[in-house]
Tab-separated table of C-alpha atoms in Angstrom:
chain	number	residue	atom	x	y	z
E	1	UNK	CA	-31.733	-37.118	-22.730
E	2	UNK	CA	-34.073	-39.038	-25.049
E	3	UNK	CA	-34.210	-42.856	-25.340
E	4	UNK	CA	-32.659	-44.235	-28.187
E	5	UNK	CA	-34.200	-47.112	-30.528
E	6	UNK	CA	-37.543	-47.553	-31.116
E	7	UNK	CA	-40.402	-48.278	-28.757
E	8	UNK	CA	-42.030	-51.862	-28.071
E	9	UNK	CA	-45.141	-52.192	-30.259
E	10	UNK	CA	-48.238	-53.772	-28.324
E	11	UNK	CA	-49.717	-57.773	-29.189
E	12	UNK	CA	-52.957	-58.022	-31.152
E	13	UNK	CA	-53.878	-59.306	-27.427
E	14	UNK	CA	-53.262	-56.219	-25.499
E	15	UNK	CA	-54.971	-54.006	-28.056
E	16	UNK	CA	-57.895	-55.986	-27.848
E	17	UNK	CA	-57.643	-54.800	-23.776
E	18	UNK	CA	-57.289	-51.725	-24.469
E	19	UNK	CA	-60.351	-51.258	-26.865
E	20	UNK	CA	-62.406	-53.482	-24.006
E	21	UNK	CA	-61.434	-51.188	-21.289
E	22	UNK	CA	-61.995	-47.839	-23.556
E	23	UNK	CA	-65.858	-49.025	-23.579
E	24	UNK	CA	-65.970	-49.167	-19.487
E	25	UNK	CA	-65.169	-45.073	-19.402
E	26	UNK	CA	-66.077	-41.933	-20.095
E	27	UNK	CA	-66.168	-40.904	-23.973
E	28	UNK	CA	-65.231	-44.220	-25.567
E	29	UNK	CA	-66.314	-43.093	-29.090
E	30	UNK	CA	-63.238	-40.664	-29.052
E	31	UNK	CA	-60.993	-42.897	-27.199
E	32	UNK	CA	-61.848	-45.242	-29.346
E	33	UNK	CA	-60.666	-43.300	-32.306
E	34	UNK	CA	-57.546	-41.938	-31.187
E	35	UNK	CA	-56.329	-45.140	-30.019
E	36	UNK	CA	-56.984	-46.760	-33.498
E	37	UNK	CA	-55.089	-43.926	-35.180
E	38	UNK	CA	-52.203	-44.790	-33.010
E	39	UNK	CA	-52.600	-48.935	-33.516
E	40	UNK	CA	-53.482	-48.759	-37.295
E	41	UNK	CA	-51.462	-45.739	-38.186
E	42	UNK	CA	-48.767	-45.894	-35.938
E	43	UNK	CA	-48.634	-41.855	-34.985
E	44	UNK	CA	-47.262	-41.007	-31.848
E	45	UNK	CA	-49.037	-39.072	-29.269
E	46	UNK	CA	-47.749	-35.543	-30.358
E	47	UNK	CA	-48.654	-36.340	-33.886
E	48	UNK	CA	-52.362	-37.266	-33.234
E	49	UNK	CA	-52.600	-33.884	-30.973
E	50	UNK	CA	-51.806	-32.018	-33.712
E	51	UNK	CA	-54.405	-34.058	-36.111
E	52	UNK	CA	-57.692	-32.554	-37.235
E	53	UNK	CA	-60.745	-35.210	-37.741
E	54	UNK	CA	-60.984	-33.909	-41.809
E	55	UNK	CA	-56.872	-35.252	-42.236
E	56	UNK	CA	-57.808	-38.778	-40.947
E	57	UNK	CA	-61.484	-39.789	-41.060
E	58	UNK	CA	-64.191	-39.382	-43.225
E	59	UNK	CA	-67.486	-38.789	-40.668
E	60	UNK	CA	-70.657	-40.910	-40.652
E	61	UNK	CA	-74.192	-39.564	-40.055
E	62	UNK	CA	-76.459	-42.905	-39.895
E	63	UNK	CA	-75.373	-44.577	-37.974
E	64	UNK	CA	-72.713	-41.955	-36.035
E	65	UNK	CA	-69.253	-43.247	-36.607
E	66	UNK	CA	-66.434	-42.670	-38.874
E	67	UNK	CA	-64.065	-44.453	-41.240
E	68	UNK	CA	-60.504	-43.836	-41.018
E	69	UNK	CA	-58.726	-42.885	-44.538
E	70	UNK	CA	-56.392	-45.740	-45.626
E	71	UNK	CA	-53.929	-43.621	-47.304
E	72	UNK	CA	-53.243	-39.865	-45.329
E	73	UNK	CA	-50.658	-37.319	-45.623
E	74	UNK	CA	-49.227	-35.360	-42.654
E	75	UNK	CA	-47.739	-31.898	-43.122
E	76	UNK	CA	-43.820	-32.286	-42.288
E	77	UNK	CA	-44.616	-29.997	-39.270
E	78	UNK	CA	-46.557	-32.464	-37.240
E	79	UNK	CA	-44.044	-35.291	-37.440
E	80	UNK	CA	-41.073	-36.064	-35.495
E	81	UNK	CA	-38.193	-34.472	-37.072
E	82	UNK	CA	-40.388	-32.762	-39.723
E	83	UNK	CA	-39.937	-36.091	-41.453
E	84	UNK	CA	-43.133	-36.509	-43.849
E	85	UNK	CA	-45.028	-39.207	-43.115
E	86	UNK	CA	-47.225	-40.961	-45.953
């Protein structure tokens, strides 16, 4: 049976952990990114599996990085309940 309510959201603090202890492991560039769609977004974990780079970043050559889109639209599908998210 699922939990009701919603979950606790983490302090400014203990993101700032988890982006220093993203840089001590492998692939921290895509860690990175995922975790700041969850913290600046607020997408779950099923939602961001479901993402495609082109629906939430826009890609930078020099030097490599990326820029996340302030304003995104999911389709229905990926969201919980098919609720759309804006």
């Amino acid at each position: 049976m699922p939990k009701a309510g919603q979950a606790r959201v983490p302090s400014t603090g203990e993101w700032q952990r988890v982006f220093e202890v993203i840089q001590d492991h492998r692939h921290p560039e895509k860690n990175t990114a995922i975790m700041q769609i969850s913290a600046k977004l607020g997408l779950r974990a099923q939602e961001i599996a479901l993402l495609q780079i082109k629906e939430v970043a826009r890609l930078k050559k020099s030097p490599p990085g990326f820029t996340l889109y302030k304003v995104m639209s999911l389709p229905a599908a990926y969201t919980k309940g098919a609720n759309a998210m804006g």
